[in-house]
Structures are given as C-alpha cells and as structure tokens.
Amino acid sequence: MDAMSIDKGIRILNIHYIKMKKKFLWIGCLSAAMATTLALQAKDPVVMTVNGEDVPLSEFEYLYFKNRQQQSTLQPLDEYAEIFKIYKLKVADAKAMGIDTTAAFRNEFEQYRTELAQPFLTDSAYIKQFAREQYDRIGTEVEASHIMRMKTPNPAANRKSIELLDSLRGVILNGGDFAELAKTYSQDKGSAKRGGLIGVVSPTRFFPYAFEMTAYKLAPGEISEVVETPVGYHLMKGGERKPNPGRMSASHIMKMIPMNAPEEKQLQAKHEIDSLYNIVKADTTRFEEIAVRFSDDKASARKGGVLPVFSYGDMVPEFAHAAYALSDGEISEPIRTDYGWHIIKRFRKMPLETYEELEPKFISAITNPGDLRAKMINDRQRNALAAEFNLKPSKSGMLEEIDSYISTNGIDSLFYDKVFTTDNLGKGLYDANGATLVEVKDIEPLFSKLQVNDVEFAKDEFEARTNSVVLKKLLKLKEIALEKTEPEYRNLLHEFRDGSLLYEAGRQKVWDKAALDTAGLRKYFEAHRGEYT
C-alpha cells in the first residue's frame, strides 16, 4: 500500500470530524445505544496498542465500517489497519504538541461531550408516555368551572388561599351555590362573572397538567379538592363532556366594545356592526374588503379577516358555538362576546391533528420547567441515578442539622448566619459512591435573600432547590460513566477528540505555517516566476 493510499484513508477519517464540526452527530444515538446493550455484557477486547494506548474492538469496527461508507470499493482489512495505525500515531503526535491541554481545546471538547450525552441521559420513553397520554384525551373536550386564588411569593398568603378554598368546598358540598361563590371569591375575573365557567378544557389548549387531569377526572357537577398549579390554587367543578368537533378555519369582522362600556357607545357599536352585516349579507364577495376597511381586529383585518385555525375551546363559548353551527361558506348574524361584536364567515372544518403533528408541541409543554410533568421527570431521573450511584446524606451531619432548623424556624435571616458560615461551606450534604457529591457551598447561590417563615413551605422550597443541585451533579457522574458503558457514545466522543487534535495539528504545522512563511513563498515565486507570466 503506497503513501498516497494511506494519506487518502487518513483524509477520509478526518472528513468524519469536519462533518461533526458543522453538525453534531447524535441523531440516532439512542437507537444505536439500544442496539449495543447486549454487547455491553461481553468484554470489549483490545485489537491493537498504538503509542501505549489500547484501541478496543468497538472503536476499530465503528471507524472501519464508517470508512467503508466513503469508499466506492471495499478496502481490505489489513490495508485499513495500517491506515488506522498511522492515524492514531498522528493523534499521538498532536497530543505530544500539547494541543489537548489548551483551554480552547478543553472547552470545545467538554461542550461536545455534554451535548453528545444528552440523548443518553434523557428518559425519552417516559416523556413520550406523557405525550401519548395527553393525545389520548384529544377526542373528548370537557367543560370546567373553577374558583381561583392567585399564588403569591408570600407563603402565609398562599396558606390562607388554600384554607379559604377548603372552606368554600365545605359550603358547596352542603348546598352552597358554586357560581355565586365564584363571583364573590374567584380572582380569575374573566371566569368569575360567568360563575366560574372557564369553557372547554382540551389537550391542545395546554392548561397546567394538574388542572387538565382534574378536569378530565371530575364527573359533571363533582367538586374537586384544592388543585395547585404554577399560577394558583383552584377549586374545580366538573362539567359537560362532548366529542371534539375538530378544527375550524374562519374569518370575522369585529367591532370592539367591552361589556362595561357606556350605553351610548354600546348602541353605536351595535349600529355599526348591523350596518356592516347588511352590506356583506347583500354581497358576500365584499366580506374581505369590509374586514380590511372596518374590522377592529387589526391582526386579522390585514388578511381580510382570516383567523388562525382554531379548535372549539380556543374561542370564547359564544364565538365557538356560532362558528361551529354555520355551514361552509355561510356568514353569521352579529354575535356578542365579552370583547365586542363579530360577524363570522366559516370556511371549513378540518380533522384533528395526528399524534405525529402534535408530539413536538406536547413534548415542548411537558419539558417546560414550569410544568408539573417536568418535575416528575426530574424526580424519576434523580431517584434512578441516586440508586445507581448509592446517594446518601454525608456523615458531616449538615443535612440533618439544616432539616432540623427549618422544621422549627423555616428559612429566616438567622438561617444564613447559621448554615452558610466559612466553616460550613466545605462540609458535605450528600455522598455518591462514598465520595462527597454536594457541599454546602454548592447550594448557597440558590438561597440568596430567600425567606420563608411557613415551615412546610420552607421545607418544600429547600428540598426543591437542593434536589436541583443533586440532579445536576448526578447527571455529570452519569455523563462521565457513559464513556465506559456506552460504546456508541465513546466512539463518537473519541472520533471528535482525535479529529479535533488532527485538525489543530494540521493547522499549526501546515496551513498556518505555509500562509505565514512569506520568505518561503517569495523564494518559490522567484523560482517559478516564468510560470505566472
């Protein structure tokens, strides 16, 4: 095998790295990792040692078969082995240059390591289970009513809101009028004036998870326990269930007028909408023109009144009922909603989206840090990693000391003086595999200025913030362990590392040197001047 063949082979190996520089190659990592699960049960033998470093069979096979995809004809194994050996010697030479010790290399490598690890660290099956659960409810819409108290940064106020709703539940169960109590006590003013009715709950409207789940579990007229969501506390009443009628495309002409506007303005708005209705009723082809000129909904007016495609529950009940009652191409009489008057022109009904169409939206909502399911996902992952790495409270006793203080005093100003002292910052809170994982100093930045006098709220807050640090630390341990347990991850990581080293070595020794060697370039030019006339 000649030097040209060897050089061509090494260039092909380098091409893999250049492609990764443009786009990280972790598409399909999870499926590949699953395919290699059984292989992990067997030892990965060493096929060669180059410059003192062992090359496992999995790495050699990975690059050999990847290299074959770049060849028009199959390359004999012995020839490839020679190319691979020289490739690894060049990598060793780059290491001898100290390239792998530079800050720039380490930063780029760590960034790639972290991003490459994400598919291996993500519980995709559990996340998709939530997405499928949400989609399975899409065929049914349920009405719901609630009495809501807003969540505040003040735990004492939140406790009072919960106690108030508990008390109202007792009143309702003893015959009290839910609608009247909602009008008096609910802080959701939009639904309060309708006796707490919020309209249709459906998976595509992305209500908070606890709220949506409760709405679907309640029987018509049934009263829930107090439901907590990221924005507040809710006492809910079950409503009517009906099949999801699908999506709608329509347009409208609108005259905005709030319900509490003076009577004179109310009459003026009614006169204007009636006049516009008479025009489009006489000549339906003018609907778009009239919407552009006179509709107060400027966003849709610019498009001739055309609205984004919507579901029944996306609109206020009066608008939705009128739109879905029309035939394709039909125009409604003026319809009054809380926002004003509307003339609706229906285009057509469309079927519900498929799971594949909605899955990205569902997963985005599920993994949003403010969603309860995101917390459930993190808790599940933390518990699994805690078992894998034998997570235990440190023997320093600091965790027990903090828990004891919070159970008596909450998190007050003295908490900081007692916990975050210079002597305590280096003390361990949790150990993993017998070594300190989380120290007091790791959680200190999360508690700056926080004060929670309510003991139960304080315990929850401390646990939530500390758990976020524990999960982050455990994920880093898992990321490091992946190199030993996941051949696919290890091979991609080593390919990136070796390619990066060769790329930088080539830049320093060849490309930069040639570009900066002005004397050499001048000498070459003088010797070949006749070729450039």
Protein backbone atom coordinates (compact mmCIF):
# COMPACT_ATOMS: atom_id res chain seq x y z
CA MET A 1 0.00 0.00 0.00
CA ASP A 2 1.55 3.31 -1.12
CA ALA A 3 1.76 6.59 0.79
CA MET A 4 -0.97 8.13 -1.39
CA SER A 5 -3.46 5.43 -0.34
CA ILE A 6 -2.57 5.92 3.31
CA ASP A 7 -2.95 9.67 3.02
CA LYS A 8 -6.33 9.24 1.30
CA GLY A 9 -7.51 6.97 4.06
CA ILE A 10 -6.50 9.41 6.77
CA ARG A 11 -8.21 12.24 4.91
CA ILE A 12 -11.42 10.18 4.92
CA LEU A 13 -11.11 9.70 8.66
CA ASN A 14 -10.64 13.45 9.03
CA ILE A 15 -13.77 14.10 6.92
CA HIS A 16 -15.84 12.50 9.68
CA TYR A 17 -14.55 15.12 12.10
CA ILE A 18 -15.14 18.04 9.68
CA LYS A 19 -18.78 16.95 9.33
CA MET A 20 -19.15 16.88 13.08
CA LYS A 21 -17.74 20.40 13.30
CA LYS A 22 -20.64 21.51 11.11
CA LYS A 23 -23.32 19.49 12.86
CA PHE A 24 -23.06 17.34 15.98
CA LEU A 25 -23.74 13.75 15.05
CA TRP A 26 -26.05 12.48 17.74
CA ILE A 27 -29.08 11.78 15.59
CA GLY A 28 -29.89 8.13 16.11
CA CYS A 29 -27.62 7.75 19.13
CA LEU A 30 -30.41 6.34 21.28
CA SER A 31 -31.40 3.62 18.85
CA ALA A 32 -27.76 2.73 18.28
CA ALA A 33 -27.20 2.61 22.03
CA MET A 34 -30.15 0.24 22.43
CA ALA A 35 -28.71 -2.00 19.70
CA THR A 36 -25.44 -2.28 21.59
CA THR A 37 -26.97 -3.04 25.00
CA LEU A 38 -26.35 -6.78 24.67
CA ALA A 39 -22.79 -6.13 23.50
CA LEU A 40 -22.07 -4.44 26.83
CA GLN A 41 -22.44 -7.79 28.51
CA ALA A 42 -19.33 -9.08 26.73
CA LYS A 43 -15.79 -7.78 27.16
CA ASP A 44 -14.63 -5.29 24.52
CA PRO A 45 -11.24 -6.81 23.51
CA VAL A 46 -8.21 -4.70 22.61
CA VAL A 47 -7.27 -5.12 18.94
CA MET A 48 -4.09 -3.03 18.94
CA THR A 49 -1.99 -0.74 21.09
CA VAL A 50 -0.69 2.45 19.47
CA ASN A 51 1.91 4.53 21.27
CA GLY A 52 0.91 2.98 24.60
CA GLU A 53 -2.86 3.49 24.15
CA ASP A 54 -5.20 0.50 23.76
CA VAL A 55 -7.74 0.51 20.92
CA PRO A 56 -10.85 -1.57 21.74
CA LEU A 57 -12.56 -3.65 19.07
CA SER A 58 -15.71 -1.50 19.17
CA GLU A 59 -13.80 1.67 18.23
CA PHE A 60 -11.91 -0.03 15.41
CA GLU A 61 -15.10 -1.59 13.99
CA TYR A 62 -17.00 1.69 14.29
CA LEU A 63 -14.45 3.64 12.22
CA TYR A 64 -13.83 0.76 9.79
CA PHE A 65 -17.49 0.43 8.82
CA LYS A 66 -17.94 4.19 8.74
CA ASN A 67 -14.88 4.46 6.50
CA ARG A 68 -16.35 1.84 4.15
CA GLN A 69 -19.34 4.09 3.50
CA GLN A 70 -16.94 6.65 1.99
CA GLN A 71 -15.30 4.09 -0.37
CA SER A 72 -16.55 3.11 -3.82
CA THR A 73 -14.78 -0.26 -3.47
CA LEU A 74 -14.26 -2.34 -0.36
CA GLN A 75 -10.90 -1.80 1.28
CA PRO A 76 -9.01 -4.88 2.53
CA LEU A 77 -8.95 -5.09 6.30
CA ASP A 78 -5.15 -5.26 6.54
CA GLU A 79 -4.79 -2.07 4.47
CA TYR A 80 -7.29 -0.26 6.65
CA ALA A 81 -5.50 -1.46 9.81
CA GLU A 82 -2.29 0.17 8.53
CA ILE A 83 -4.12 3.44 7.81
CA PHE A 84 -5.75 3.32 11.24
CA LYS A 85 -2.40 2.78 12.96
CA ILE A 86 -0.83 5.79 11.21
CA TYR A 87 -3.98 7.82 12.01
CA LYS A 88 -3.56 7.02 15.71
CA LEU A 89 0.17 7.85 15.56
CA LYS A 90 -0.71 11.27 14.16
CA VAL A 91 -3.16 11.73 17.03
CA ALA A 92 -0.39 10.81 19.48
CA ASP A 93 1.86 13.37 17.80
CA ALA A 94 -0.82 16.05 18.25
CA LYS A 95 -1.04 15.16 21.95
CA ALA A 96 2.74 15.45 22.21
CA MET A 97 2.35 19.01 20.90
CA GLY A 98 0.18 19.72 23.97
CA ILE A 99 -2.90 20.58 21.91
CA ASP A 100 -5.20 18.61 24.21
CA THR A 101 -4.09 20.69 27.21
CA THR A 102 -5.08 24.08 25.77
CA ALA A 103 -8.10 25.89 27.20
CA ALA A 104 -9.67 26.25 23.74
CA PHE A 105 -9.49 22.51 23.07
CA ARG A 106 -10.75 21.53 26.52
CA ASN A 107 -13.70 23.94 26.31
CA GLU A 108 -14.76 22.71 22.87
CA PHE A 109 -14.35 19.07 23.88
CA GLU A 110 -16.36 19.48 27.09
CA GLN A 111 -19.13 21.29 25.22
CA TYR A 112 -19.32 18.45 22.69
CA ARG A 113 -19.18 15.82 25.45
CA THR A 114 -22.13 17.44 27.24
CA GLU A 115 -24.27 17.85 24.12
CA LEU A 116 -23.47 14.35 22.86
CA ALA A 117 -24.53 12.88 26.22
CA GLN A 118 -28.00 14.44 26.23
CA PRO A 119 -29.84 11.70 24.29
CA PHE A 120 -28.29 9.07 26.57
CA LEU A 121 -29.35 10.99 29.69
CA THR A 122 -32.90 11.79 28.56
CA ASP A 123 -35.71 9.44 29.55
CA SER A 124 -37.39 9.69 26.14
CA ALA A 125 -39.75 6.78 26.76
CA TYR A 126 -41.13 8.41 29.92
CA ILE A 127 -41.55 11.78 28.19
CA LYS A 128 -43.34 10.20 25.23
CA GLN A 129 -45.58 8.34 27.66
CA PHE A 130 -46.84 11.73 28.90
CA ALA A 131 -47.23 12.97 25.32
CA ARG A 132 -49.26 9.92 24.32
CA GLU A 133 -51.38 10.23 27.47
CA GLN A 134 -52.18 13.81 26.52
CA TYR A 135 -53.01 12.91 22.93
CA ASP A 136 -55.31 10.08 24.05
CA ARG A 137 -57.61 12.74 25.59
CA ILE A 138 -57.84 14.78 22.40
CA GLY A 139 -61.03 13.11 21.19
CA THR A 140 -63.02 14.49 24.14
CA GLU A 141 -63.50 18.04 25.35
CA VAL A 142 -64.77 18.82 28.85
CA GLU A 143 -66.20 22.00 30.29
CA ALA A 144 -64.90 23.08 33.67
CA SER A 145 -65.53 25.82 36.22
CA HIS A 146 -63.25 26.98 38.99
CA ILE A 147 -62.80 29.32 41.90
CA MET A 148 -59.20 30.52 41.77
CA ARG A 149 -56.86 32.22 44.19
CA MET A 150 -53.62 33.55 42.75
CA LYS A 151 -50.31 32.20 44.02
CA THR A 152 -48.04 34.84 45.58
CA PRO A 153 -44.42 34.92 46.82
CA ASN A 154 -45.84 35.11 50.35
CA PRO A 155 -46.30 31.58 51.79
CA ALA A 156 -48.63 32.85 54.53
CA ALA A 157 -50.95 34.37 51.91
CA ASN A 158 -50.84 31.14 49.93
CA ARG A 159 -51.75 29.16 53.03
CA LYS A 160 -54.76 31.43 53.58
CA SER A 161 -55.86 30.90 49.96
CA ILE A 162 -55.77 27.13 50.42
CA GLU A 163 -57.71 27.38 53.68
CA LEU A 164 -60.31 29.65 52.04
CA LEU A 165 -60.86 27.23 49.16
CA ASP A 166 -61.12 24.31 51.61
CA SER A 167 -63.76 26.24 53.49
CA LEU A 168 -65.69 27.09 50.29
CA ARG A 169 -65.62 23.42 49.30
CA GLY A 170 -67.38 22.56 52.55
CA VAL A 171 -70.00 25.23 51.91
CA ILE A 172 -70.65 23.93 48.37
CA LEU A 173 -70.89 20.31 49.49
CA ASN A 174 -73.52 21.44 51.99
CA GLY A 175 -75.66 23.06 49.31
CA GLY A 176 -73.87 26.35 48.60
CA ASP A 177 -74.07 27.87 45.10
CA PHE A 178 -70.76 27.36 43.27
CA ALA A 179 -71.49 30.08 40.70
CA GLU A 180 -72.31 32.73 43.30
CA LEU A 181 -69.23 31.87 45.37
CA ALA A 182 -67.07 32.07 42.24
CA LYS A 183 -68.40 35.56 41.51
CA THR A 184 -67.52 36.65 45.05
CA TYR A 185 -64.22 34.91 45.76
CA SER A 186 -62.51 33.92 42.49
CA GLN A 187 -59.55 36.08 41.45
CA ASP A 188 -59.92 34.94 37.83
CA LYS A 189 -62.16 37.86 36.91
CA GLY A 190 -62.83 36.61 33.38
CA SER A 191 -64.48 33.39 34.54
CA ALA A 192 -65.83 34.80 37.84
CA LYS A 193 -68.51 36.87 36.08
CA ARG A 194 -69.67 33.66 34.36
CA GLY A 195 -69.98 31.85 37.68
CA GLY A 196 -66.51 30.34 37.37
CA LEU A 197 -67.04 28.82 33.91
CA ILE A 198 -63.76 28.82 32.00
CA GLY A 199 -65.10 26.97 28.98
CA VAL A 200 -63.64 23.93 27.28
CA VAL A 201 -60.56 22.12 28.54
CA SER A 202 -58.70 20.11 25.88
CA PRO A 203 -55.13 18.82 25.49
CA THR A 204 -54.31 21.30 22.71
CA ARG A 205 -55.12 24.29 24.93
CA PHE A 206 -52.19 23.44 27.22
CA PHE A 207 -53.73 24.02 30.63
CA PRO A 208 -51.44 23.21 33.58
CA TYR A 209 -51.11 19.43 33.91
CA ALA A 210 -52.80 19.15 37.32
CA PHE A 211 -55.70 21.32 36.12
CA GLU A 212 -56.22 19.34 32.90
CA MET A 213 -56.01 15.97 34.65
CA THR A 214 -58.53 17.03 37.30
CA ALA A 215 -60.96 18.41 34.69
CA TYR A 216 -60.96 15.07 32.87
CA LYS A 217 -61.38 13.05 36.08
CA LEU A 218 -64.32 15.01 37.52
CA ALA A 219 -67.85 13.86 36.81
CA PRO A 220 -70.35 16.59 35.80
CA GLY A 221 -71.14 18.64 38.92
CA GLU A 222 -68.44 16.97 41.04
CA ILE A 223 -66.30 19.28 43.23
CA SER A 224 -62.56 18.72 43.44
CA GLU A 225 -60.14 19.04 46.31
CA VAL A 226 -57.90 22.13 46.11
CA VAL A 227 -55.72 21.84 42.99
CA GLU A 228 -52.33 23.57 42.88
CA THR A 229 -50.86 24.81 39.59
CA PRO A 230 -47.84 27.03 38.89
CA VAL A 231 -50.09 30.12 38.87
CA GLY A 232 -52.52 29.48 41.69
CA TYR A 233 -54.92 27.31 43.67
CA HIS A 234 -58.22 26.10 42.24
CA LEU A 235 -61.47 24.64 43.47
CA MET A 236 -62.90 22.95 40.36
CA LYS A 237 -66.33 21.79 39.28
CA GLY A 238 -66.77 19.12 36.60
CA GLY A 239 -68.76 19.98 33.50
CA GLU A 240 -70.26 18.54 30.35
CA ARG A 241 -68.26 16.18 28.13
CA LYS A 242 -68.60 16.08 24.38
CA PRO A 243 -66.68 14.76 21.37
CA ASN A 244 -64.04 17.11 19.99
CA PRO A 245 -65.63 18.61 16.83
CA GLY A 246 -62.30 19.17 15.11
CA ARG A 247 -60.61 22.36 13.95
CA MET A 248 -62.10 25.30 12.10
CA SER A 249 -60.92 27.87 9.57
CA ALA A 250 -62.93 31.09 9.52
CA SER A 251 -62.71 34.86 9.29
CA HIS A 252 -64.53 37.66 11.09
CA ILE A 253 -65.36 41.33 11.10
CA MET A 254 -65.20 42.79 14.60
CA LYS A 255 -66.28 45.94 16.40
CA MET A 256 -64.61 46.06 19.81
CA ILE A 257 -66.76 47.19 22.72
CA PRO A 258 -66.34 45.97 26.32
CA MET A 259 -69.38 44.86 28.30
CA ASN A 260 -68.99 47.74 30.76
CA ALA A 261 -68.84 50.45 28.11
CA PRO A 262 -71.40 53.32 28.39
CA GLU A 263 -74.77 52.59 26.85
CA GLU A 264 -74.29 55.27 24.19
CA LYS A 265 -71.14 53.55 22.92
CA GLN A 266 -72.84 50.16 23.14
CA LEU A 267 -75.64 51.40 20.85
CA GLN A 268 -73.16 52.96 18.44
CA ALA A 269 -71.18 49.70 18.16
CA LYS A 270 -74.38 47.74 17.58
CA HIS A 271 -75.46 50.16 14.85
CA GLU A 272 -72.05 49.89 13.12
CA ILE A 273 -71.97 46.07 13.16
CA ASP A 274 -75.55 45.87 11.87
CA SER A 275 -74.66 48.22 9.02
CA LEU A 276 -71.61 46.11 8.10
CA TYR A 277 -73.72 42.94 8.29
CA ASN A 278 -76.29 44.37 5.87
CA ILE A 279 -73.52 45.11 3.37
CA VAL A 280 -71.92 41.62 3.45
CA LYS A 281 -75.33 39.91 3.54
CA ALA A 282 -76.30 41.71 0.33
CA ASP A 283 -72.98 40.89 -1.35
CA THR A 284 -70.92 38.15 0.31
CA THR A 285 -68.00 38.79 -2.05
CA ARG A 286 -67.32 42.05 -0.17
CA PHE A 287 -66.60 40.31 3.17
CA GLU A 288 -62.81 40.53 2.78
CA GLU A 289 -62.94 44.18 1.67
CA ILE A 290 -65.17 45.18 4.62
CA ALA A 291 -62.93 43.32 7.08
CA VAL A 292 -59.84 45.15 5.80
CA ARG A 293 -61.53 48.56 6.00
CA PHE A 294 -63.65 48.36 9.14
CA SER A 295 -62.70 45.45 11.44
CA ASP A 296 -61.21 46.50 14.79
CA ASP A 297 -59.17 43.27 15.00
CA LYS A 298 -56.23 44.71 13.07
CA ALA A 299 -54.20 41.48 13.11
CA SER A 300 -56.87 39.59 11.14
CA ALA A 301 -58.11 42.66 9.24
CA ARG A 302 -54.81 42.86 7.35
CA LYS A 303 -55.60 39.38 5.97
CA GLY A 304 -59.20 40.11 5.09
CA GLY A 305 -60.45 38.96 8.49
CA VAL A 306 -58.86 35.49 8.29
CA LEU A 307 -58.19 33.97 11.73
CA PRO A 308 -55.58 31.32 12.59
CA VAL A 309 -57.03 27.80 12.52
CA PHE A 310 -58.73 27.17 15.87
CA SER A 311 -60.42 24.48 17.94
CA TYR A 312 -63.75 24.89 19.71
CA GLY A 313 -62.12 25.54 23.07
CA ASP A 314 -59.72 28.16 21.69
CA MET A 315 -62.55 30.68 21.37
CA VAL A 316 -64.96 32.14 23.90
CA PRO A 317 -68.12 29.99 24.01
CA GLU A 318 -70.40 32.43 22.14
CA PHE A 319 -67.98 32.73 19.21
CA ALA A 320 -67.23 28.99 19.06
CA HIS A 321 -70.88 27.99 19.22
CA ALA A 322 -71.81 30.34 16.39
CA ALA A 323 -68.85 29.35 14.16
CA TYR A 324 -69.42 25.61 14.54
CA ALA A 325 -73.16 26.00 13.89
CA LEU A 326 -72.54 27.52 10.42
CA SER A 327 -72.23 25.63 7.14
CA ASP A 328 -69.13 26.00 4.97
CA GLY A 329 -69.22 29.44 3.29
CA GLU A 330 -72.09 30.69 5.48
CA ILE A 331 -71.98 34.07 7.26
CA SER A 332 -73.39 34.56 10.77
CA GLU A 333 -75.55 37.36 12.10
CA PRO A 334 -73.72 39.67 14.54
CA ILE A 335 -72.57 37.72 17.64
CA ARG A 336 -71.89 39.40 21.00
CA THR A 337 -68.92 38.28 23.14
CA ASP A 338 -67.11 39.85 26.09
CA TYR A 339 -64.83 41.56 23.59
CA GLY A 340 -67.40 43.05 21.22
CA TRP A 341 -69.47 42.20 18.15
CA HIS A 342 -68.43 39.72 15.45
CA ILE A 343 -69.66 38.71 12.01
CA ILE A 344 -68.24 35.26 11.28
CA LYS A 345 -67.63 33.64 7.92
CA ARG A 346 -66.92 29.95 8.12
CA PHE A 347 -64.62 28.34 5.55
CA ARG A 348 -64.43 24.68 6.53
CA LYS A 349 -63.99 22.17 9.33
CA MET A 350 -60.79 20.14 9.48
CA PRO A 351 -59.94 16.87 11.23
CA LEU A 352 -57.95 16.71 14.45
CA GLU A 353 -54.17 16.71 14.18
CA THR A 354 -52.35 13.38 14.21
CA TYR A 355 -50.13 12.37 17.11
CA GLU A 356 -47.05 12.92 14.93
CA GLU A 357 -48.15 16.50 14.22
CA LEU A 358 -48.77 17.30 17.89
CA GLU A 359 -45.94 15.36 19.55
CA PRO A 360 -43.33 18.18 19.30
CA LYS A 361 -45.78 20.68 20.87
CA PHE A 362 -46.73 18.23 23.63
CA ILE A 363 -43.09 17.44 24.44
CA SER A 364 -42.22 21.14 24.50
CA ALA A 365 -45.01 21.75 27.03
CA ILE A 366 -44.16 18.64 29.09
CA THR A 367 -40.48 19.55 29.44
CA ASN A 368 -41.11 23.22 30.22
CA PRO A 369 -39.54 23.79 33.68
CA GLY A 370 -42.82 25.30 34.93
CA ASP A 371 -44.81 22.15 34.11
CA LEU A 372 -45.51 19.62 36.86
CA ARG A 373 -44.50 16.82 34.49
CA ALA A 374 -41.02 18.31 34.13
CA LYS A 375 -40.65 17.97 37.91
CA MET A 376 -41.94 14.39 37.74
CA ILE A 377 -39.40 13.60 35.02
CA ASN A 378 -36.58 15.12 37.06
CA ASP A 379 -37.67 13.29 40.22
CA ARG A 380 -37.75 9.97 38.40
CA GLN A 381 -34.32 10.56 36.89
CA ARG A 382 -32.82 11.72 40.19
CA ASN A 383 -34.18 8.67 42.03
CA ALA A 384 -32.80 6.30 39.39
CA LEU A 385 -29.37 7.94 39.46
CA ALA A 386 -29.40 8.08 43.27
CA ALA A 387 -29.84 4.31 43.34
CA GLU A 388 -27.18 3.79 40.65
CA PHE A 389 -24.56 5.91 42.43
CA ASN A 390 -25.56 4.99 46.00
CA LEU A 391 -26.55 8.52 47.03
CA LYS A 392 -26.59 9.06 50.81
CA PRO A 393 -26.53 12.01 53.23
CA SER A 394 -22.94 12.89 54.12
CA LYS A 395 -21.60 11.86 57.50
CA SER A 396 -20.94 15.54 58.36
CA GLY A 397 -24.50 15.75 59.69
CA MET A 398 -25.06 19.10 57.98
CA LEU A 399 -28.17 17.93 56.11
CA GLU A 400 -29.82 16.74 59.33
CA GLU A 401 -28.84 19.98 61.07
CA ILE A 402 -30.38 22.10 58.30
CA ASP A 403 -33.57 20.00 58.24
CA SER A 404 -33.93 20.35 62.00
CA TYR A 405 -33.53 24.13 61.86
CA ILE A 406 -36.04 24.58 59.02
CA SER A 407 -38.58 22.31 60.72
CA THR A 408 -38.58 24.70 63.68
CA ASN A 409 -37.86 28.13 62.20
CA GLY A 410 -38.40 27.98 58.45
CA ILE A 411 -35.85 29.89 56.36
CA ASP A 412 -35.22 33.18 58.16
CA SER A 413 -32.34 35.66 58.38
CA LEU A 414 -30.64 33.58 61.08
CA PHE A 415 -30.70 30.57 58.76
CA TYR A 416 -27.99 32.16 56.63
CA ASP A 417 -25.83 33.07 59.62
CA LYS A 418 -26.11 29.52 60.92
CA VAL A 419 -25.71 27.49 57.71
CA PHE A 420 -23.54 29.42 55.26
CA THR A 421 -20.57 30.11 57.51
CA THR A 422 -16.98 29.85 56.34
CA ASP A 423 -16.51 26.71 58.42
CA ASN A 424 -19.58 25.04 56.91
CA LEU A 425 -19.15 25.81 53.19
CA GLY A 426 -16.84 22.84 52.60
CA LYS A 427 -18.97 20.35 54.53
CA GLY A 428 -20.77 17.65 52.60
CA LEU A 429 -24.54 17.33 52.25
CA TYR A 430 -24.66 14.24 50.01
CA ASP A 431 -22.20 11.50 49.07
CA ALA A 432 -22.24 9.32 45.93
CA ASN A 433 -20.32 6.05 45.79
CA GLY A 434 -18.66 7.00 49.06
CA ALA A 435 -17.30 10.37 47.87
CA THR A 436 -18.70 13.84 48.56
CA LEU A 437 -21.07 14.91 45.78
CA VAL A 438 -22.77 18.08 47.09
CA GLU A 439 -21.27 20.54 49.58
CA VAL A 440 -22.91 23.44 51.40
CA LYS A 441 -21.20 25.92 49.05
CA ASP A 442 -22.93 24.27 46.08
CA ILE A 443 -26.40 25.27 47.30
CA GLU A 444 -25.52 28.70 48.74
CA PRO A 445 -26.16 30.64 45.46
CA LEU A 446 -29.73 29.28 45.33
CA PHE A 447 -30.75 30.71 48.69
CA SER A 448 -29.67 34.33 48.44
CA LYS A 449 -32.20 36.56 50.27
CA LEU A 450 -34.91 33.85 50.32
CA GLN A 451 -37.02 33.99 53.48
CA VAL A 452 -39.92 31.59 54.10
CA ASN A 453 -41.41 31.65 57.59
CA ASP A 454 -44.04 28.99 56.91
CA VAL A 455 -42.29 25.75 57.97
CA GLU A 456 -43.98 23.43 55.45
CA PHE A 457 -43.37 25.80 52.53
CA ALA A 458 -39.78 26.30 53.69
CA LYS A 459 -39.13 22.53 53.78
CA ASP A 460 -40.56 22.15 50.28
CA GLU A 461 -38.51 25.06 48.96
CA PHE A 462 -35.26 23.78 50.48
CA GLU A 463 -35.86 20.30 49.13
CA ALA A 464 -36.71 21.53 45.62
CA ARG A 465 -33.66 23.78 45.35
CA THR A 466 -31.27 21.24 46.82
CA ASN A 467 -32.64 18.48 44.61
CA SER A 468 -31.88 20.55 41.51
CA VAL A 469 -28.20 20.66 42.54
CA VAL A 470 -28.18 16.94 43.36
CA LEU A 471 -29.62 16.08 39.94
CA LYS A 472 -27.09 18.26 38.14
CA LYS A 473 -24.20 16.59 39.98
CA LEU A 474 -25.56 13.08 39.42
CA LEU A 475 -26.02 13.76 35.71
CA LYS A 476 -22.37 14.76 35.49
CA LEU A 477 -21.36 11.47 37.12
CA LYS A 478 -23.57 9.61 34.64
CA GLU A 479 -22.08 11.55 31.75
CA ILE A 480 -18.58 10.51 32.79
CA ALA A 481 -19.70 6.89 33.23
CA LEU A 482 -21.16 6.81 29.71
CA GLU A 483 -17.68 6.55 28.22
CA LYS A 484 -17.29 3.15 29.87
CA THR A 485 -20.83 1.83 29.48
CA GLU A 486 -21.96 3.08 26.04
CA PRO A 487 -19.69 2.12 23.09
CA GLU A 488 -21.66 4.33 20.67
CA TYR A 489 -21.14 7.37 22.88
CA ARG A 490 -17.47 6.53 23.49
CA ASN A 491 -16.75 6.04 19.79
CA LEU A 492 -18.36 9.33 18.76
CA LEU A 493 -16.55 11.12 21.56
CA HIS A 494 -13.15 9.65 20.64
CA GLU A 495 -13.73 10.36 16.95
CA PHE A 496 -14.43 14.00 17.74
CA ARG A 497 -11.42 14.24 20.07
CA ASP A 498 -8.98 12.63 17.60
CA GLY A 499 -10.32 14.59 14.65
CA SER A 500 -10.08 17.82 16.59
CA LEU A 501 -6.48 17.09 17.54
CA LEU A 502 -5.51 16.29 13.94
CA TYR A 503 -7.30 19.34 12.62
CA GLU A 504 -5.49 21.65 15.05
CA ALA A 505 -2.13 19.96 14.46
CA GLY A 506 -2.55 20.34 10.70
CA ARG A 507 -3.48 23.97 11.12
CA GLN A 508 -0.40 24.73 13.20
CA LYS A 509 2.15 22.64 11.29
CA VAL A 510 0.92 23.02 7.71
CA TRP A 511 -1.75 25.59 6.89
CA ASP A 512 -0.72 28.44 9.21
CA LYS A 513 2.97 27.78 8.62
CA ALA A 514 2.51 27.89 4.84
CA ALA A 515 0.38 31.02 4.98
CA LEU A 516 2.81 32.86 7.27
CA ASP A 517 6.07 31.73 5.60
CA THR A 518 6.42 34.83 3.42
CA ALA A 519 10.12 34.17 2.78
CA GLY A 520 9.43 30.66 1.54
CA LEU A 521 6.55 31.84 -0.62
CA ARG A 522 8.73 34.55 -2.17
CA LYS A 523 11.53 32.05 -2.85
CA TYR A 524 9.09 29.68 -4.54
CA PHE A 525 7.64 32.51 -6.63
CA GLU A 526 11.09 33.66 -7.80
CA ALA A 527 11.98 30.09 -8.78
CA HIS A 528 8.74 29.70 -10.77
CA ARG A 529 8.25 33.28 -11.98
CA GLY A 530 8.12 32.18 -15.60
CA GLU A 531 5.02 30.10 -14.91
CA TYR A 532 2.99 33.17 -13.88
CA THR A 533 3.55 35.46 -16.90
